mmCIF file of C-alpha atoms in Angstrom:
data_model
loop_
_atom_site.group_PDB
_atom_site.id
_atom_site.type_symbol
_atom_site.label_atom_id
_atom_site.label_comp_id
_atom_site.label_asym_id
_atom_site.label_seq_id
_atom_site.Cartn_x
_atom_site.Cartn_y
_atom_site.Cartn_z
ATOM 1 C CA UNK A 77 -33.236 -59.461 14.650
ATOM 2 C CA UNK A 78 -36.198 -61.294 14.296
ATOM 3 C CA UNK A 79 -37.866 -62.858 11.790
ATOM 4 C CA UNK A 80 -40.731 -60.343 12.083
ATOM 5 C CA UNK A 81 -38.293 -57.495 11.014
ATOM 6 C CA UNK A 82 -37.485 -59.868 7.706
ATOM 7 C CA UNK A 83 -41.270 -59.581 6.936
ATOM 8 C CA UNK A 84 -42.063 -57.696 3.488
ATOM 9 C CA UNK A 85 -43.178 -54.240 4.712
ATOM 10 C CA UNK A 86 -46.758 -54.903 2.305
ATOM 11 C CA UNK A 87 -47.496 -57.404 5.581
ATOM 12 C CA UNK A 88 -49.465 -55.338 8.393
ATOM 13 C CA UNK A 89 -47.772 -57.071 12.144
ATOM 14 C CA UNK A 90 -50.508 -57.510 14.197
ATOM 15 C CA UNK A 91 -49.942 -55.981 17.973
ATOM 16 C CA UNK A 92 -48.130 -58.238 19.609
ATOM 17 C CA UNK A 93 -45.485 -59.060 16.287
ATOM 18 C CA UNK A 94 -45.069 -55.230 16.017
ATOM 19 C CA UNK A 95 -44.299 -54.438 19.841
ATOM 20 C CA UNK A 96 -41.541 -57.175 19.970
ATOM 21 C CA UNK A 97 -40.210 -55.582 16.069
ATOM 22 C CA UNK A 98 -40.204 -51.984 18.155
ATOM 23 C CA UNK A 99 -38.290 -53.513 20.931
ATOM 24 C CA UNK A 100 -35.760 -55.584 18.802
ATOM 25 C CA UNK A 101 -35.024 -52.304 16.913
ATOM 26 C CA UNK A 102 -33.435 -51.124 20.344
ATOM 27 C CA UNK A 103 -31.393 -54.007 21.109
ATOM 28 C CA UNK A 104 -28.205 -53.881 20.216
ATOM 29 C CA UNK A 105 -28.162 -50.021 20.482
ATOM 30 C CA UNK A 106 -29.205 -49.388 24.357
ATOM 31 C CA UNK A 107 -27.471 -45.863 25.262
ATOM 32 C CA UNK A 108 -26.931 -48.187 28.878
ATOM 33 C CA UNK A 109 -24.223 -49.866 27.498
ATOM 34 C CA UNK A 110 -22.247 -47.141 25.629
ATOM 35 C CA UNK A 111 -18.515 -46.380 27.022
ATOM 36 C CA UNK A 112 -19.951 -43.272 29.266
ATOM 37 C CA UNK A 113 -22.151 -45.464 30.790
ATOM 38 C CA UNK A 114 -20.259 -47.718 31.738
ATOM 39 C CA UNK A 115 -17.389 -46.366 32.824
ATOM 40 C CA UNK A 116 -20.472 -44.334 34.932
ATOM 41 C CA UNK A 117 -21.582 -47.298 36.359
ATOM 42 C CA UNK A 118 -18.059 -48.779 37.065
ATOM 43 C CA UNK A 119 -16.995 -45.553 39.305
ATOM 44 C CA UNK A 120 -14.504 -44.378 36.993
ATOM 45 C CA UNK A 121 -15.268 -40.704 36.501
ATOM 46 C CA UNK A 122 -14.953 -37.307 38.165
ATOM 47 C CA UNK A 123 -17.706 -34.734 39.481
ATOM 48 C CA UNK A 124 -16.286 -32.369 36.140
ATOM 49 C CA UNK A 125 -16.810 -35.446 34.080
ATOM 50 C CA UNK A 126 -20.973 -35.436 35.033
ATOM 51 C CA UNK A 127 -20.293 -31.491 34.296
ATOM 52 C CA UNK A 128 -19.979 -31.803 31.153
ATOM 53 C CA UNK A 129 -22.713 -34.186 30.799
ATOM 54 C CA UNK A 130 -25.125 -31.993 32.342
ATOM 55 C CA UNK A 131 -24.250 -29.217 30.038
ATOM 56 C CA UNK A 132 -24.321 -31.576 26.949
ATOM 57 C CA UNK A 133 -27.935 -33.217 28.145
ATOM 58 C CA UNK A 134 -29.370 -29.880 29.106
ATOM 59 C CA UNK A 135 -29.127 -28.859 25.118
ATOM 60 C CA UNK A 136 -30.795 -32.631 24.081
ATOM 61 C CA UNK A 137 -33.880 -32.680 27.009
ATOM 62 C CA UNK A 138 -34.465 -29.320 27.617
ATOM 63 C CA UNK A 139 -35.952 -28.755 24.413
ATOM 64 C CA UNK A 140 -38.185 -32.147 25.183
ATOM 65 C CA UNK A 141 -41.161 -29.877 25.750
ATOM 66 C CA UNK A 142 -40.702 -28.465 22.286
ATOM 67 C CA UNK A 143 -40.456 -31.522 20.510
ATOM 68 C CA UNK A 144 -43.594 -32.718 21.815
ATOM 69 C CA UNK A 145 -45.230 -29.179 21.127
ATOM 70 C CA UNK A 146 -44.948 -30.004 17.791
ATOM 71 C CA UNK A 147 -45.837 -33.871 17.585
ATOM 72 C CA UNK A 148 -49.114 -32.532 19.691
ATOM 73 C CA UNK A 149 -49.826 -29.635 16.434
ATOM 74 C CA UNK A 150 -49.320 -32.514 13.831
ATOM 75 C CA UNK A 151 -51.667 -35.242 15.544
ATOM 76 C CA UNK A 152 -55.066 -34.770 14.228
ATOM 77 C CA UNK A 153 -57.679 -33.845 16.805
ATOM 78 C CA UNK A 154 -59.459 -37.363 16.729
ATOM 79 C CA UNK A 155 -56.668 -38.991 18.552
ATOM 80 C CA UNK A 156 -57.187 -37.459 21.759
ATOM 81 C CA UNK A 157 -55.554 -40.105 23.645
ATOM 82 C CA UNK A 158 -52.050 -39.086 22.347
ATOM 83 C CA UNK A 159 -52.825 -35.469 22.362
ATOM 84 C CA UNK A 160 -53.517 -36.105 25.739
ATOM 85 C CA UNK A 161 -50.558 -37.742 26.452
ATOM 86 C CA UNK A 162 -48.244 -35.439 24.854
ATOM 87 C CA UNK A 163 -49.989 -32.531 26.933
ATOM 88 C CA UNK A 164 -49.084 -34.770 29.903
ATOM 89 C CA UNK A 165 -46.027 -35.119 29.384
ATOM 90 C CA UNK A 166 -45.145 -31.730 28.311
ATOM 91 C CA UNK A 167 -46.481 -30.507 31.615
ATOM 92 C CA UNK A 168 -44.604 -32.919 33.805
ATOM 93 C CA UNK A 169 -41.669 -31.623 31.809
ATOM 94 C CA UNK A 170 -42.381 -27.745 32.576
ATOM 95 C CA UNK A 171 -45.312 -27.318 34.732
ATOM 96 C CA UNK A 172 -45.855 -29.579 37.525
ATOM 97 C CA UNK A 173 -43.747 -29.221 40.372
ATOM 98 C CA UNK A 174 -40.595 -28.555 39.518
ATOM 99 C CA UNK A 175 -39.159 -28.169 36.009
ATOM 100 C CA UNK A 176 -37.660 -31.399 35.193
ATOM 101 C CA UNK A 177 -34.571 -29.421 33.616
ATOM 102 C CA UNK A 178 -34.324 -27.186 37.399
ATOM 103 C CA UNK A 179 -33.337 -30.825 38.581
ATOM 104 C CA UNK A 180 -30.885 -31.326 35.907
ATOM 105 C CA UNK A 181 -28.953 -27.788 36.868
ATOM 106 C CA UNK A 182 -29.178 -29.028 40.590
ATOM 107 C CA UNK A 183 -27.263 -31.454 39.366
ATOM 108 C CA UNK A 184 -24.704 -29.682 36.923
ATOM 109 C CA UNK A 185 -24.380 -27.085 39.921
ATOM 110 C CA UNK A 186 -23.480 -29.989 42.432
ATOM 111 C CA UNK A 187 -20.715 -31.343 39.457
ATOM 112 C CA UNK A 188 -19.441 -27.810 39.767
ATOM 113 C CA UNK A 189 -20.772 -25.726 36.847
ATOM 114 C CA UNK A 190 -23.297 -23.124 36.255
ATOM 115 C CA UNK A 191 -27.110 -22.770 35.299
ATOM 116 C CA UNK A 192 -25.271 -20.030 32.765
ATOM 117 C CA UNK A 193 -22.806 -22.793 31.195
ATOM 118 C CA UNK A 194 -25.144 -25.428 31.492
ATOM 119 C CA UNK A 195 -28.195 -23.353 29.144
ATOM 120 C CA UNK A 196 -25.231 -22.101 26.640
ATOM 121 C CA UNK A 197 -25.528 -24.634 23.697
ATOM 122 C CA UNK A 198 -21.549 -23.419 22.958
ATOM 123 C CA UNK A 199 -20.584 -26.023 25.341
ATOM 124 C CA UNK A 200 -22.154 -28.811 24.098
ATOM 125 C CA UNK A 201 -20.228 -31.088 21.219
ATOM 126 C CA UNK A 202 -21.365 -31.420 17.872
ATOM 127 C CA UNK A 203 -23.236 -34.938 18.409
ATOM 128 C CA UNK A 204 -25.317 -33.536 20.906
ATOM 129 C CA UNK A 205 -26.151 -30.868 18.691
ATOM 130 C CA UNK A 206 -26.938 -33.320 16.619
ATOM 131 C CA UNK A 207 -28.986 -35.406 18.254
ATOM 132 C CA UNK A 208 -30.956 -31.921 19.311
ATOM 133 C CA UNK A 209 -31.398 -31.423 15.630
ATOM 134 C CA UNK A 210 -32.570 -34.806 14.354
ATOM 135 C CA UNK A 211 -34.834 -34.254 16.970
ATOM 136 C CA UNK A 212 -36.738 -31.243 16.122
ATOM 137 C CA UNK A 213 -36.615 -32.405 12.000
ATOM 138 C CA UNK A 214 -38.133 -35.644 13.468
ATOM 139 C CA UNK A 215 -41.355 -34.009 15.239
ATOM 140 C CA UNK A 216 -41.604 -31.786 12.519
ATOM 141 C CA UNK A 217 -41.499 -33.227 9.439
ATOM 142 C CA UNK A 218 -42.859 -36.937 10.131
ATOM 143 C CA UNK A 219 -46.164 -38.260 10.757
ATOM 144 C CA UNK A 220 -47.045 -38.144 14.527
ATOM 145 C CA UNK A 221 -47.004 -41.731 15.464
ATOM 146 C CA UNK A 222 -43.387 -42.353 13.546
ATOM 147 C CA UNK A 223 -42.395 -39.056 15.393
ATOM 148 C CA UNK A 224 -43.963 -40.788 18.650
ATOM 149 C CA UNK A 225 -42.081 -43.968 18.031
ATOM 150 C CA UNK A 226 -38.539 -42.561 17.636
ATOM 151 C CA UNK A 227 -38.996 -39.677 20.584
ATOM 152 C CA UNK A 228 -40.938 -41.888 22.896
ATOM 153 C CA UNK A 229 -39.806 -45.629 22.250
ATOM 154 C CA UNK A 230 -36.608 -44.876 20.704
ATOM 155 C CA UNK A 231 -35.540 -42.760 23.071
ATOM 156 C CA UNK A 232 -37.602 -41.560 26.167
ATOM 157 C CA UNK A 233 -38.334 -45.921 26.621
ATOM 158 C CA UNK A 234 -34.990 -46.213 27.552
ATOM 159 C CA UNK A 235 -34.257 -43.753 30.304
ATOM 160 C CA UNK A 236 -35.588 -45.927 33.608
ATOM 161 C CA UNK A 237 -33.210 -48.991 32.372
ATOM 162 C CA UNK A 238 -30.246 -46.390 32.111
ATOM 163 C CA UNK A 239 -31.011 -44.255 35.630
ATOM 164 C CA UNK A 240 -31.377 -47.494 37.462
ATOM 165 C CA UNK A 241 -27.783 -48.152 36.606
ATOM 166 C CA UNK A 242 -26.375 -44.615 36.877
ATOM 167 C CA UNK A 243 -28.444 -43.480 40.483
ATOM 168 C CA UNK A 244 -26.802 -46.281 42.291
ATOM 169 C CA UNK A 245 -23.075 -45.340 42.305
ATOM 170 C CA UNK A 246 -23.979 -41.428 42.443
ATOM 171 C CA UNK A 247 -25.130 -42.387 46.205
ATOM 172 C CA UNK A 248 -22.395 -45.001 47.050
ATOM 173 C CA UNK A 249 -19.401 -44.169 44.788
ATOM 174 C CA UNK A 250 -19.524 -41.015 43.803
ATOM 175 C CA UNK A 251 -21.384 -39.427 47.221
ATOM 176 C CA UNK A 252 -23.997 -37.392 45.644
ATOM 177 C CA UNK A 253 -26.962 -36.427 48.061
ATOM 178 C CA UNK A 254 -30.943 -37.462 47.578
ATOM 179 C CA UNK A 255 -31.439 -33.711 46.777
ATOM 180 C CA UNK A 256 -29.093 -33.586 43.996
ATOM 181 C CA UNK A 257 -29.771 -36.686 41.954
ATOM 182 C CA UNK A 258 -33.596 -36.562 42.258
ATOM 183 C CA UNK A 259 -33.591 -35.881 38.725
ATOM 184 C CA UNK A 260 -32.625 -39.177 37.882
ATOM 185 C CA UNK A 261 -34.728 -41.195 40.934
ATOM 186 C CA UNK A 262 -37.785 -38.908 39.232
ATOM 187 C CA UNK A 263 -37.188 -40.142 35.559
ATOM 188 C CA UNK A 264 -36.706 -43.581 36.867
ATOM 189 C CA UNK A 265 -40.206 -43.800 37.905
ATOM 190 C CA UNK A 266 -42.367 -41.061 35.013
ATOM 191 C CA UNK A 267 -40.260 -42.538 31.957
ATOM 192 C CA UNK A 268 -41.745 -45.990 32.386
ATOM 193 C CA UNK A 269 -44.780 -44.664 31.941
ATOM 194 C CA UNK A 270 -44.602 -42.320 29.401
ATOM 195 C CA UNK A 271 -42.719 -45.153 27.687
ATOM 196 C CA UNK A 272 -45.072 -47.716 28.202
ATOM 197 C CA UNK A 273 -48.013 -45.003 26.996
ATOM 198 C CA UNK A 274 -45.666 -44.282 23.933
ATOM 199 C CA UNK A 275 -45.915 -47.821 22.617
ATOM 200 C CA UNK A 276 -49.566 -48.188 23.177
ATOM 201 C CA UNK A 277 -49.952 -45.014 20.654
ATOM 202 C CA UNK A 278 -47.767 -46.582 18.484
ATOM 203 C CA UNK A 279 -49.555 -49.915 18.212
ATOM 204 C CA UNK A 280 -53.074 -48.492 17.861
ATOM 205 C CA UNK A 281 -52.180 -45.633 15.484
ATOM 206 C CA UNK A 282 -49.082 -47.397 12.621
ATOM 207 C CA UNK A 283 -52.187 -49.062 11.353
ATOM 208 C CA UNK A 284 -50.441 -49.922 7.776
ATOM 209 C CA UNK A 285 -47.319 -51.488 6.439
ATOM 210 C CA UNK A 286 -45.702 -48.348 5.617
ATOM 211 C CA UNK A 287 -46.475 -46.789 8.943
ATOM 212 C CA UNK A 288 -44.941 -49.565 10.896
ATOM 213 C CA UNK A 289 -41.970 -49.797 8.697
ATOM 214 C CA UNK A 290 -41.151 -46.117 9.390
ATOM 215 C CA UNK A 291 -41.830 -46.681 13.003
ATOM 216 C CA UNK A 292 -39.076 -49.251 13.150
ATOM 217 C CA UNK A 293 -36.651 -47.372 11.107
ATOM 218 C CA UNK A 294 -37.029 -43.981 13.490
ATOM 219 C CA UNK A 295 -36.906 -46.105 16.706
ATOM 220 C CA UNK A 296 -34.008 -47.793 15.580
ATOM 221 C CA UNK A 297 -32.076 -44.253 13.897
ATOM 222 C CA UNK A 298 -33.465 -42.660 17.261
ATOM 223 C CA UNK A 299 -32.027 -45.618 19.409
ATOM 224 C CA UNK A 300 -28.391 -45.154 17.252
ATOM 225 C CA UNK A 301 -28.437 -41.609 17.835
ATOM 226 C CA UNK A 302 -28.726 -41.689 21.730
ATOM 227 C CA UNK A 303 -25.856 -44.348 21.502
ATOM 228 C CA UNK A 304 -23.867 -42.274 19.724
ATOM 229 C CA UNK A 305 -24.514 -39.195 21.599
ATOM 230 C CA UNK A 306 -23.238 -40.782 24.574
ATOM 231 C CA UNK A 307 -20.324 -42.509 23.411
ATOM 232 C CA UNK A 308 -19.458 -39.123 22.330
ATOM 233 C CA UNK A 309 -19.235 -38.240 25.521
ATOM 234 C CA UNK A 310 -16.338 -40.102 26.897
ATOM 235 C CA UNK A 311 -14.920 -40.053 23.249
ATOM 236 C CA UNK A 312 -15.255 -36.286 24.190
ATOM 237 C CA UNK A 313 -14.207 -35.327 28.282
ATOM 238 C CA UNK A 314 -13.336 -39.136 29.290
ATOM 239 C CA UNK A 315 -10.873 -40.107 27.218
ATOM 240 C CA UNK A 316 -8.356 -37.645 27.060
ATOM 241 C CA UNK A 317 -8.261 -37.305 30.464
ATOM 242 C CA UNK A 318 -7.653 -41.364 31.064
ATOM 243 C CA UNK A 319 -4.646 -40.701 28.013
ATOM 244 C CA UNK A 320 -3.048 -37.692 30.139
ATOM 245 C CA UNK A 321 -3.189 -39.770 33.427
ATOM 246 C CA UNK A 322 -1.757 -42.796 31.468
ATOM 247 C CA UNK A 323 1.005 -40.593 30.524
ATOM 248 C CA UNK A 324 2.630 -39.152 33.577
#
């Protein structure tokens, strides 16, 4: 960490102080280098393996839309730049071409399950339950920019970084067409922004101590909890089935 996380939280960071706190409070935690994605990235799993992932990230994104509903009710009506940007984004999400979560069944479909398994929250684990959970309590009991800072920073910031990873060995290992991993070439390219447009509320709205402080702790809980939620997953579907293999 650095030494502007050590600061007593009665000290206001100025911009460029608090931006570099928000990113530090990341580090360390990046959902890119948990054991599912890695063992993603190195080739190692099966089509049923991203099966189970798109029925475990349908319960945590699909409800994106509804998270942001409710940041959008709790930010006062002078901050109309991130009211706007939460309308944004919560039409890209539903309204603008194609549902962002239609892409994500494409993709469950072309692992080999349903749009019916995939929108049942029974086959999901309990950490991505979870995570769904800490994020609705988040949006709707904290003040909008901490909310902002753990959904948007914390973890929407983080999705190009993990896609450009993931997208390259769906094409060349693991054969997957254009059509069916457009989700992720899509998110590569919106979630900088809407990352980049996160931090910008943050900076201009955690105008005290306290705010900032709370800022940091929700990006850094909301950077842990997308860790965890996808170790869980190879914890979850990888793992035993690398244990049965080693055993026969």
């Amino acid at each position: 960490m650095t030494a502007t996380l050590n600061r007593p939280s009665t000290e206001l960071l100025d911009h460029d102080e608090f931006r570099a706190a928000l990113q530090d409070a990341i580090k360390g935690r990046e959902a890119k280098n948990a054991s599912f994605s890695k063992a993603w990235a190195d080739g190692k799993l099966e089509r049923h393996h991203f099966a189970r992932w798109a029925e475990n990230h349908y319960q945590y994104v699909g409800p994106f839309a509804d998270y942001l509903g409710i940041v959008y009710a709790n930010t006062p009506d002078t901050i109309t730049e991130a009211k706007d940007f939460l309308l944004q984004n919560m039409y890209e999400e539903e309204l603008a071409d194609i549902r962002h979560t239609d892409l994500l069944i494409r993709f469950g479909e072309a692992c080999g399950t349903t749009r019916e398994r995939i929108e049942d929250p029974n086959n999901a684990n309990a950490v991505t339950r979870g995570l769904q959970a800490w994020c609705y309590a988040t949006a709707l009991r904290e003040h909008f920019v901490v909310a902002t800072a753990a959904l948007v920073v914390g973890l929407e910031s983080q999705v190009p970084e993990i896609y450009k990873k993931q997208i390259v060995p769906l094409r060349e290992t693991y054969g997957f067409t254009e059509d069916e991993i457009e989700f992720f070439d899509l998110h590569i390219t919106s979630d900088v922004v809407h990352g980049e447009r996160g931090y910008q509320i943050v900076l201009e709205n955690a105008n005290t101590p306290e705010l900032q402080q709370r800022c940091l702790q929700f990006v850094r809980w909301g950077a842990e909890m997308r860790y965890s939620y996808t170790r869980s997953l190879y914890d979850t579907y990888v793992a035993p089935d690398l244990e049965a293999a080693a055993q026969a």
